[in-house]
PDB file of C-alpha atoms in Angstrom:
ATOM      1  CA  UNK B   1      18.102 -13.548 -71.768  1.00 64.00           C
ATOM      2  CA  UNK B   2      14.544 -13.770 -73.143  1.00 69.00           C
ATOM      3  CA  UNK B   3      15.894 -15.262 -76.385  1.00 67.00           C
ATOM      4  CA  UNK B   4      17.717 -17.972 -74.442  1.00 70.00           C
ATOM      5  CA  UNK B   5      14.526 -18.774 -72.521  1.00 69.00           C
ATOM      6  CA  UNK B   6      12.530 -19.033 -75.785  1.00 67.00           C
ATOM      7  CA  UNK B   7      15.190 -21.266 -77.386  1.00 68.00           C
ATOM      8  CA  UNK B   8      15.115 -23.603 -74.388  1.00 69.00           C
ATOM      9  CA  UNK B   9      11.314 -23.811 -74.585  1.00 66.00           C
ATOM     10  CA  UNK B  10      11.491 -24.597 -78.334  1.00 67.00           C
ATOM     11  CA  UNK B  11      14.013 -27.350 -77.687  1.00 60.00           C
ATOM     12  CA  UNK B  12      11.696 -28.872 -75.041  1.00 67.00           C
ATOM     13  CA  UNK B  13       8.643 -28.825 -77.389  1.00 69.00           C
ATOM     14  CA  UNK B  14       8.911 -32.432 -78.750  1.00 74.00           C
ATOM     15  CA  UNK B  15       9.300 -33.808 -75.233  1.00 77.00           C
ATOM     16  CA  UNK B  16       6.182 -31.929 -74.077  1.00 77.00           C
ATOM     17  CA  UNK B  17       4.182 -33.277 -77.099  1.00 79.00           C
ATOM     18  CA  UNK B  18       5.280 -36.817 -76.213  1.00 82.00           C
ATOM     19  CA  UNK B  19       4.020 -36.370 -72.632  1.00 84.00           C
ATOM     20  CA  UNK B  20       0.691 -34.990 -73.886  1.00 85.00           C
ATOM     21  CA  UNK B  21       0.193 -38.057 -76.117  1.00 86.00           C
ATOM     22  CA  UNK B  22       0.889 -40.411 -73.196  1.00 88.00           C
ATOM     23  CA  UNK B  23      -1.602 -38.587 -70.967  1.00 89.00           C
ATOM     24  CA  UNK B  24      -4.296 -38.689 -73.662  1.00 89.00           C
ATOM     25  CA  UNK B  25      -3.734 -42.433 -74.119  1.00 89.00           C
ATOM     26  CA  UNK B  26      -4.122 -42.989 -70.379  1.00 90.00           C
ATOM     27  CA  UNK B  27      -7.343 -40.935 -70.385  1.00 91.00           C
ATOM     28  CA  UNK B  28      -8.795 -43.084 -73.221  1.00 89.00           C
ATOM     29  CA  UNK B  29      -7.919 -46.295 -71.374  1.00 90.00           C
ATOM     30  CA  UNK B  30      -9.526 -45.052 -68.157  1.00 90.00           C
ATOM     31  CA  UNK B  31     -12.674 -44.003 -70.101  1.00 90.00           C
ATOM     32  CA  UNK B  32     -13.038 -47.478 -71.605  1.00 90.00           C
ATOM     33  CA  UNK B  33     -12.694 -49.043 -68.131  1.00 90.00           C
ATOM     34  CA  UNK B  34     -15.367 -46.708 -66.757  1.00 88.00           C
ATOM     35  CA  UNK B  35     -17.778 -47.571 -69.605  1.00 88.00           C
ATOM     36  CA  UNK B  36     -17.282 -51.320 -68.958  1.00 85.00           C
ATOM     37  CA  UNK B  37     -17.963 -50.930 -65.232  1.00 83.00           C
ATOM     38  CA  UNK B  38     -21.093 -48.866 -65.878  1.00 83.00           C
ATOM     39  CA  UNK B  39     -22.446 -51.496 -68.336  1.00 82.00           C
ATOM     40  CA  UNK B  40     -21.770 -54.316 -65.826  1.00 78.00           C
ATOM     41  CA  UNK B  41     -23.537 -52.352 -63.103  1.00 77.00           C
ATOM     42  CA  UNK B  42     -26.597 -51.552 -65.224  1.00 77.00           C
ATOM     43  CA  UNK B  43     -26.984 -55.083 -66.627  1.00 76.00           C
ATOM     44  CA  UNK B  44     -29.754 -56.956 -64.653  1.00 71.00           C
ATOM     45  CA  UNK B  45     -28.379 -60.335 -65.760  1.00 74.00           C
ATOM     46  CA  UNK B  46     -25.217 -59.743 -63.803  1.00 72.00           C
ATOM     47  CA  UNK B  47     -25.794 -61.509 -60.472  1.00 71.00           C
ATOM     48  CA  UNK B  48     -22.468 -60.476 -59.039  1.00 72.00           C
ATOM     49  CA  UNK B  49     -23.633 -56.877 -58.563  1.00 69.00           C
ATOM     50  CA  UNK B  50     -25.881 -57.645 -55.505  1.00 66.00           C
ATOM     51  CA  UNK B  51     -25.662 -59.826 -52.391  1.00 68.00           C
ATOM     52  CA  UNK B  52     -28.428 -61.478 -50.412  1.00 69.00           C
ATOM     53  CA  UNK B  53     -28.752 -60.389 -46.766  1.00 67.00           C
ATOM     54  CA  UNK B  54     -27.763 -62.853 -44.075  1.00 73.00           C
ATOM     55  CA  UNK B  55     -30.213 -64.408 -41.587  1.00 68.00           C
ATOM     56  CA  UNK B  56     -33.652 -66.140 -41.775  1.00 72.00           C
ATOM     57  CA  UNK B  57     -37.098 -64.629 -42.223  1.00 73.00           C
ATOM     58  CA  UNK B  58     -39.263 -64.697 -39.108  1.00 72.00           C
ATOM     59  CA  UNK B  59     -42.612 -66.540 -39.142  1.00 78.00           C
ATOM     60  CA  UNK B  60     -45.920 -64.921 -38.121  1.00 82.00           C
ATOM     61  CA  UNK B  61     -45.844 -66.025 -34.451  1.00 83.00           C
ATOM     62  CA  UNK B  62     -42.343 -64.643 -33.941  1.00 83.00           C
ATOM     63  CA  UNK B  63     -43.343 -61.395 -35.617  1.00 83.00           C
ATOM     64  CA  UNK B  64     -46.412 -61.076 -33.367  1.00 85.00           C
ATOM     65  CA  UNK B  65     -44.322 -61.782 -30.281  1.00 86.00           C
ATOM     66  CA  UNK B  66     -41.709 -59.241 -31.323  1.00 86.00           C
ATOM     67  CA  UNK B  67     -44.448 -56.668 -32.025  1.00 88.00           C
ATOM     68  CA  UNK B  68     -45.942 -57.223 -28.583  1.00 88.00           C
ATOM     69  CA  UNK B  69     -42.529 -56.819 -26.984  1.00 89.00           C
ATOM     70  CA  UNK B  70     -41.909 -53.613 -28.872  1.00 88.00           C
ATOM     71  CA  UNK B  71     -45.360 -52.271 -27.886  1.00 90.00           C
ATOM     72  CA  UNK B  72     -44.656 -53.115 -24.245  1.00 89.00           C
ATOM     73  CA  UNK B  73     -41.305 -51.382 -24.409  1.00 89.00           C
ATOM     74  CA  UNK B  74     -42.965 -48.419 -26.069  1.00 89.00           C
ATOM     75  CA  UNK B  75     -45.609 -48.175 -23.330  1.00 88.00           C
ATOM     76  CA  UNK B  76     -42.964 -48.477 -20.609  1.00 88.00           C
ATOM     77  CA  UNK B  77     -40.871 -45.783 -22.194  1.00 89.00           C
ATOM     78  CA  UNK B  78     -44.001 -43.615 -22.558  1.00 90.00           C
ATOM     79  CA  UNK B  79     -44.785 -43.997 -18.837  1.00 89.00           C
ATOM     80  CA  UNK B  80     -41.204 -43.135 -17.949  1.00 90.00           C
ATOM     81  CA  UNK B  81     -41.428 -40.094 -20.222  1.00 90.00           C
ATOM     82  CA  UNK B  82     -44.642 -38.945 -18.511  1.00 90.00           C
ATOM     83  CA  UNK B  83     -43.038 -39.356 -15.075  1.00 89.00           C
ATOM     84  CA  UNK B  84     -40.028 -37.362 -16.204  1.00 89.00           C
ATOM     85  CA  UNK B  85     -42.303 -34.657 -17.610  1.00 89.00           C
ATOM     86  CA  UNK B  86     -44.101 -34.423 -14.244  1.00 90.00           C
ATOM     87  CA  UNK B  87     -40.769 -34.259 -12.430  1.00 88.00           C
ATOM     88  CA  UNK B  88     -39.639 -31.562 -14.864  1.00 88.00           C
ATOM     89  CA  UNK B  89     -42.777 -29.515 -14.213  1.00 89.00           C
ATOM     90  CA  UNK B  90     -42.337 -29.811 -10.439  1.00 87.00           C
ATOM     91  CA  UNK B  91     -38.655 -28.915 -10.696  1.00 86.00           C
ATOM     92  CA  UNK B  92     -39.444 -25.871 -12.865  1.00 86.00           C
ATOM     93  CA  UNK B  93     -42.034 -24.707 -10.331  1.00 88.00           C
ATOM     94  CA  UNK B  94     -39.554 -25.176  -7.496  1.00 87.00           C
ATOM     95  CA  UNK B  95     -36.821 -23.368  -9.418  1.00 85.00           C
ATOM     96  CA  UNK B  96     -39.118 -20.400 -10.093  1.00 84.00           C
ATOM     97  CA  UNK B  97     -40.006 -20.240  -6.395  1.00 85.00           C
ATOM     98  CA  UNK B  98     -36.362 -20.492  -5.452  1.00 82.00           C
ATOM     99  CA  UNK B  99     -35.516 -17.725  -7.925  1.00 82.00           C
ATOM    100  CA  UNK B 100     -38.097 -15.449  -6.321  1.00 81.00           C
ATOM    101  CA  UNK B 101     -36.798 -16.355  -2.871  1.00 79.00           C
ATOM    102  CA  UNK B 102     -33.237 -15.728  -4.027  1.00 76.00           C
ATOM    103  CA  UNK B 103     -34.219 -12.313  -5.389  1.00 75.00           C
ATOM    104  CA  UNK B 104     -35.858 -11.418  -2.085  1.00 76.00           C
ATOM    105  CA  UNK B 105     -32.887 -12.884  -0.194  1.00 74.00           C
ATOM    106  CA  UNK B 106     -30.487 -10.713  -2.145  1.00 76.00           C
ATOM    107  CA  UNK B 107     -32.173  -7.588  -0.856  1.00 77.00           C
ATOM    108  CA  UNK B 108     -32.184  -8.997   2.678  1.00 77.00           C
ATOM    109  CA  UNK B 109     -28.532  -9.974   2.394  1.00 80.00           C
ATOM    110  CA  UNK B 110     -27.641  -6.523   1.060  1.00 81.00           C
ATOM    111  CA  UNK B 111     -29.386  -4.889   4.005  1.00 81.00           C
ATOM    112  CA  UNK B 112     -27.694  -7.307   6.423  1.00 82.00           C
ATOM    113  CA  UNK B 113     -24.305  -6.700   4.791  1.00 84.00           C
ATOM    114  CA  UNK B 114     -24.765  -2.936   5.076  1.00 86.00           C
ATOM    115  CA  UNK B 115     -25.717  -3.225   8.733  1.00 86.00           C
ATOM    116  CA  UNK B 116     -22.757  -5.552   9.348  1.00 87.00           C
ATOM    117  CA  UNK B 117     -20.422  -3.056   7.684  1.00 87.00           C
ATOM    118  CA  UNK B 118     -21.835  -0.258   9.843  1.00 88.00           C
ATOM    119  CA  UNK B 119     -21.363  -2.318  13.006  1.00 88.00           C
ATOM    120  CA  UNK B 120     -17.844  -3.261  11.962  1.00 88.00           C
ATOM    121  CA  UNK B 121     -17.012   0.412  11.391  1.00 88.00           C
ATOM    122  CA  UNK B 122     -18.405   1.286  14.815  1.00 89.00           C
ATOM    123  CA  UNK B 123     -16.432  -1.539  16.411  1.00 90.00           C
ATOM    124  CA  UNK B 124     -13.244  -0.332  14.719  1.00 90.00           C
ATOM    125  CA  UNK B 125     -13.836   3.230  15.916  1.00 90.00           C
ATOM    126  CA  UNK B 126     -14.555   2.053  19.452  1.00 91.00           C
ATOM    127  CA  UNK B 127     -11.473  -0.184  19.513  1.00 89.00           C
ATOM    128  CA  UNK B 128      -9.341   2.679  18.200  1.00 90.00           C
ATOM    129  CA  UNK B 129     -10.669   5.010  20.896  1.00 91.00           C
ATOM    130  CA  UNK B 130     -10.223   2.281  23.501  1.00 90.00           C
ATOM    131  CA  UNK B 131      -6.597   1.754  22.466  1.00 90.00           C
ATOM    132  CA  UNK B 132      -5.985   5.505  22.638  1.00 89.00           C
ATOM    133  CA  UNK B 133      -7.537   5.641  26.122  1.00 90.00           C
ATOM    134  CA  UNK B 134      -5.484   2.631  27.218  1.00 90.00           C
ATOM    135  CA  UNK B 135      -2.264   4.199  25.929  1.00 88.00           C
ATOM    136  CA  UNK B 136      -3.127   7.503  27.628  1.00 89.00           C
ATOM    137  CA  UNK B 137      -3.935   5.631  30.833  1.00 90.00           C
ATOM    138  CA  UNK B 138      -0.614   3.800  30.664  1.00 88.00           C
ATOM    139  CA  UNK B 139       1.166   7.146  30.200  1.00 90.00           C
ATOM    140  CA  UNK B 140      -0.656   8.605  33.202  1.00 90.00           C
ATOM    141  CA  UNK B 141       0.151   5.490  35.198  1.00 89.00           C
ATOM    142  CA  UNK B 142       3.843   5.723  34.302  1.00 89.00           C
ATOM    143  CA  UNK B 143       3.821   9.441  35.158  1.00 89.00           C
ATOM    144  CA  UNK B 144       2.123   8.758  38.492  1.00 90.00           C
ATOM    145  CA  UNK B 145       4.667   6.048  39.306  1.00 90.00           C
ATOM    146  CA  UNK B 146       7.503   8.418  38.425  1.00 91.00           C
ATOM    147  CA  UNK B 147       5.994  11.224  40.504  1.00 90.00           C
ATOM    148  CA  UNK B 148       5.468   8.824  43.408  1.00 91.00           C
ATOM    149  CA  UNK B 149       9.121   7.809  43.216  1.00 90.00           C
ATOM    150  CA  UNK B 150      10.187  11.445  43.087  1.00 90.00           C
ATOM    151  CA  UNK B 151       7.963  12.206  46.086  1.00 91.00           C
ATOM    152  CA  UNK B 152       9.461   9.331  48.046  1.00 90.00           C
ATOM    153  CA  UNK B 153      12.974  10.459  47.118  1.00 89.00           C
ATOM    154  CA  UNK B 154      12.217  14.043  48.121  1.00 88.00           C
ATOM    155  CA  UNK B 155      10.691  12.887  51.428  1.00 90.00           C
ATOM    156  CA  UNK B 156      13.811  10.837  52.152  1.00 89.00           C
ATOM    157  CA  UNK B 157      16.032  13.759  51.161  1.00 86.00           C
ATOM    158  CA  UNK B 158      13.980  16.098  53.386  1.00 87.00           C
ATOM    159  CA  UNK B 159      14.405  13.728  56.329  1.00 88.00           C
ATOM    160  CA  UNK B 160      18.154  13.613  55.707  1.00 86.00           C
ATOM    161  CA  UNK B 161      18.281  17.431  55.530  1.00 84.00           C
ATOM    162  CA  UNK B 162      16.289  17.739  58.771  1.00 85.00           C
ATOM    163  CA  UNK B 163      18.652  15.297  60.491  1.00 85.00           C
ATOM    164  CA  UNK B 164      21.659  17.252  59.191  1.00 82.00           C
ATOM    165  CA  UNK B 165      20.181  20.572  60.382  1.00 81.00           C
ATOM    166  CA  UNK B 166      19.427  19.075  63.794  1.00 84.00           C
ATOM    167  CA  UNK B 167      23.065  17.968  63.989  1.00 82.00           C
ATOM    168  CA  UNK B 168      24.225  21.511  63.097  1.00 77.00           C
ATOM    169  CA  UNK B 169      25.467  20.592  59.643  1.00 76.00           C
ATOM    170  CA  UNK B 170      24.555  21.840  56.172  1.00 74.00           C
ATOM    171  CA  UNK B 171      21.382  20.273  54.727  1.00 75.00           C
ATOM    172  CA  UNK B 172      23.101  19.101  51.521  1.00 77.00           C
ATOM    173  CA  UNK B 173      26.158  19.697  49.377  1.00 79.00           C
ATOM    174  CA  UNK B 174      24.479  22.437  47.276  1.00 80.00           C
ATOM    175  CA  UNK B 175      23.603  24.455  50.377  1.00 79.00           C
ATOM    176  CA  UNK B 176      27.122  23.973  51.702  1.00 79.00           C
ATOM    177  CA  UNK B 177      28.545  25.160  48.378  1.00 82.00           C
ATOM    178  CA  UNK B 178      26.281  28.253  48.325  1.00 83.00           C
ATOM    179  CA  UNK B 179      27.278  29.056  51.921  1.00 79.00           C
ATOM    180  CA  UNK B 180      30.921  28.751  50.962  1.00 81.00           C
ATOM    181  CA  UNK B 181      30.407  31.120  47.993  1.00 85.00           C
ATOM    182  CA  UNK B 182      28.596  33.701  50.181  1.00 84.00           C
ATOM    183  CA  UNK B 183      31.350  33.603  52.798  1.00 82.00           C
ATOM    184  CA  UNK B 184      34.023  33.907  50.113  1.00 82.00           C
ATOM    185  CA  UNK B 185      32.281  36.907  48.567  1.00 82.00           C
ATOM    186  CA  UNK B 186      31.990  38.541  51.978  1.00 80.00           C
ATOM    187  CA  UNK B 187      35.703  38.054  52.549  1.00 83.00           C
ATOM    188  CA  UNK B 188      36.485  39.491  49.117  1.00 75.00           C
ATOM    189  CA  UNK B 189      34.217  42.478  49.742  1.00 73.00           C
ATOM    190  CA  UNK B 190      35.936  43.086  53.043  1.00 71.00           C
ATOM    191  CA  UNK B 191      39.389  42.850  51.467  1.00 69.00           C
ATOM    192  CA  UNK B 192      38.409  45.049  48.520  1.00 64.00           C
ATOM    193  CA  UNK B 193      36.910  47.598  50.867  1.00 59.00           C
ATOM    194  CA  UNK B 194      40.169  47.701  52.734  1.00 59.00           C
ATOM    195  CA  UNK B 195      42.140  48.037  49.475  1.00 55.00           C
ATOM    196  CA  UNK B 196      39.858  50.830  48.155  1.00 49.00           C
ATOM    197  CA  UNK B 197      37.952  48.946  45.453  1.00 44.00           C
ATOM    198  CA  UNK B 198      34.232  48.863  45.020  1.00 46.00           C
ATOM    199  CA  UNK B 199      32.577  46.064  46.943  1.00 44.00           C
ATOM    200  CA  UNK B 200      31.310  43.044  45.043  1.00 45.00           C
ATOM    201  CA  UNK B 201      27.761  41.822  45.133  1.00 47.00           C
ATOM    202  CA  UNK B 202      27.321  39.029  47.636  1.00 43.00           C
ATOM    203  CA  UNK B 203      24.683  37.183  45.655  1.00 47.00           C
ATOM    204  CA  UNK B 204      26.664  37.361  42.380  1.00 48.00           C
ATOM    205  CA  UNK B 205      28.777  34.252  42.748  1.00 47.00           C
ATOM    206  CA  UNK B 206      30.189  34.390  39.176  1.00 50.00           C
ATOM    207  CA  UNK B 207      31.290  38.076  39.415  1.00 54.00           C
ATOM    208  CA  UNK B 208      35.058  38.636  39.294  1.00 59.00           C
ATOM    209  CA  UNK B 209      37.489  41.564  39.485  1.00 64.00           C
ATOM    210  CA  UNK B 210      38.223  43.080  36.042  1.00 66.00           C
ATOM    211  CA  UNK B 211      40.431  45.795  34.549  1.00 70.00           C
ATOM    212  CA  UNK B 212      37.954  46.809  31.826  1.00 67.00           C
ATOM    213  CA  UNK B 213      36.771  50.393  31.595  1.00 70.00           C
ATOM    214  CA  UNK B 214      33.641  50.821  33.672  1.00 70.00           C
ATOM    215  CA  UNK B 215      30.585  51.876  31.746  1.00 72.00           C
ATOM    216  CA  UNK B 216      27.993  54.201  33.215  1.00 73.00           C
ATOM    217  CA  UNK B 217      24.763  52.487  34.184  1.00 76.00           C
ATOM    218  CA  UNK B 218      22.989  55.617  35.509  1.00 78.00           C
ATOM    219  CA  UNK B 219      22.809  59.369  34.989  1.00 76.00           C
ATOM    220  CA  UNK B 220      22.180  62.297  37.338  1.00 78.00           C
ATOM    221  CA  UNK B 221      19.275  64.503  36.307  1.00 77.00           C
ATOM    222  CA  UNK B 222      19.406  68.253  37.084  1.00 75.00           C
ATOM    223  CA  UNK B 223      16.135  68.457  38.936  1.00 74.00           C
ATOM    224  CA  UNK B 224      16.696  65.603  41.433  1.00 70.00           C
ATOM    225  CA  UNK B 225      20.478  65.295  41.727  1.00 70.00           C
ATOM    226  CA  UNK B 226      20.221  61.539  42.463  1.00 76.00           C
ATOM    227  CA  UNK B 227      21.609  58.925  40.047  1.00 77.00           C
ATOM    228  CA  UNK B 228      18.892  57.331  37.944  1.00 79.00           C
ATOM    229  CA  UNK B 229      19.615  54.055  36.042  1.00 80.00           C
ATOM    230  CA  UNK B 230      19.441  54.045  32.252  1.00 80.00           C
ATOM    231  CA  UNK B 231      17.576  50.769  32.055  1.00 76.00           C
ATOM    232  CA  UNK B 232      17.182  49.467  28.493  1.00 76.00           C
ATOM    233  CA  UNK B 233      18.068  52.925  27.007  1.00 76.00           C
ATOM    234  CA  UNK B 234      21.775  52.939  27.953  1.00 76.00           C
ATOM    235  CA  UNK B 235      24.048  55.111  25.765  1.00 76.00           C
ATOM    236  CA  UNK B 236      25.996  53.446  23.008  1.00 76.00           C
ATOM    237  CA  UNK B 237      29.752  53.235  23.442  1.00 75.00           C
ATOM    238  CA  UNK B 238      31.545  52.537  20.142  1.00 74.00           C
ATOM    239  CA  UNK B 239      34.533  50.251  20.114  1.00 76.00           C
ATOM    240  CA  UNK B 240      38.027  51.473  19.336  1.00 77.00           C
ATOM    241  CA  UNK B 241      38.864  51.402  15.635  1.00 77.00           C
ATOM    242  CA  UNK B 242      41.285  48.640  14.725  1.00 79.00           C
ATOM    243  CA  UNK B 243      44.188  48.513  12.309  1.00 81.00           C
ATOM    244  CA  UNK B 244      41.924  47.524   9.422  1.00 83.00           C
ATOM    245  CA  UNK B 245      40.381  50.995   9.336  1.00 81.00           C
ATOM    246  CA  UNK B 246      43.315  52.221   7.248  1.00 81.00           C
ATOM    247  CA  UNK B 247      41.890  50.321   4.267  1.00 84.00           C
ATOM    248  CA  UNK B 248      38.588  52.212   4.469  1.00 83.00           C
ATOM    249  CA  UNK B 249      38.272  55.536   2.692  1.00 83.00           C
ATOM    250  CA  UNK B 250      37.157  58.382   4.873  1.00 81.00           C
ATOM    251  CA  UNK B 251      33.882  59.995   3.807  1.00 81.00           C
ATOM    252  CA  UNK B 252      34.014  63.455   2.209  1.00 84.00           C
ATOM    253  CA  UNK B 253      31.308  65.714   3.606  1.00 82.00           C
ATOM    254  CA  UNK B 254      29.230  67.464   0.988  1.00 83.00           C
ATOM    255  CA  UNK B 255      28.477  71.161   1.230  1.00 82.00           C
ATOM    256  CA  UNK B 256      24.853  71.938   1.701  1.00 79.00           C
ATOM    257  CA  UNK B 257      23.731  74.678  -0.657  1.00 77.00           C
ATOM    258  CA  UNK B 258      20.706  76.613   0.538  1.00 69.00           C
TER     259      UNK B 258
END
């Protein structure tokens, strides 16, 4: 591959030499043109190298008038500059004073802001407490209204019960129901007493006759001979073993060796 590249470069050698000769010829031509231009520029006899300025020269009176005008303009501008310098000095003095006042005002504003924040915090706390008191007051008010209604209802109910009692009737349905239960229990006790059963408790409205084995609730001590209730220390009565006990292995008692 390198040999092919070298062969191609060798074949292009005459063409490159031809280009070099053309470039050198162009350089020589440009150098001759530059030399000619330099000689024309440096030759004082060549009048085409410079151009006269346009306009007319002013005479002495016009020059004096123009000088006076320029001096007047200069003085006016100087006065304006002095006025601006005075204004600048006054403004700098005022700005320095304002800076000092602003520095002092910052401290005052910081103190005022801190006091405002403190007052705002106090106001928030007071409003929060006030809202809590208002809510509590509304709860008490609702409770008082409810209690007043209940009192009115109970007073009306009491009047109705008094009217019913004066008429010889039951005060209300609950009292009538309790009276019915007491009378029914009395009848049952009377019938059970006649049949030979133990009497039922009159006040026990939910008590019913049962066929379950009675459990002892008292014992008779030897010294007194009067039944005494067990209380919370009643004897334990185990339940009857069911059919699932056949799956449980009976324990084998171990002999105690002394």
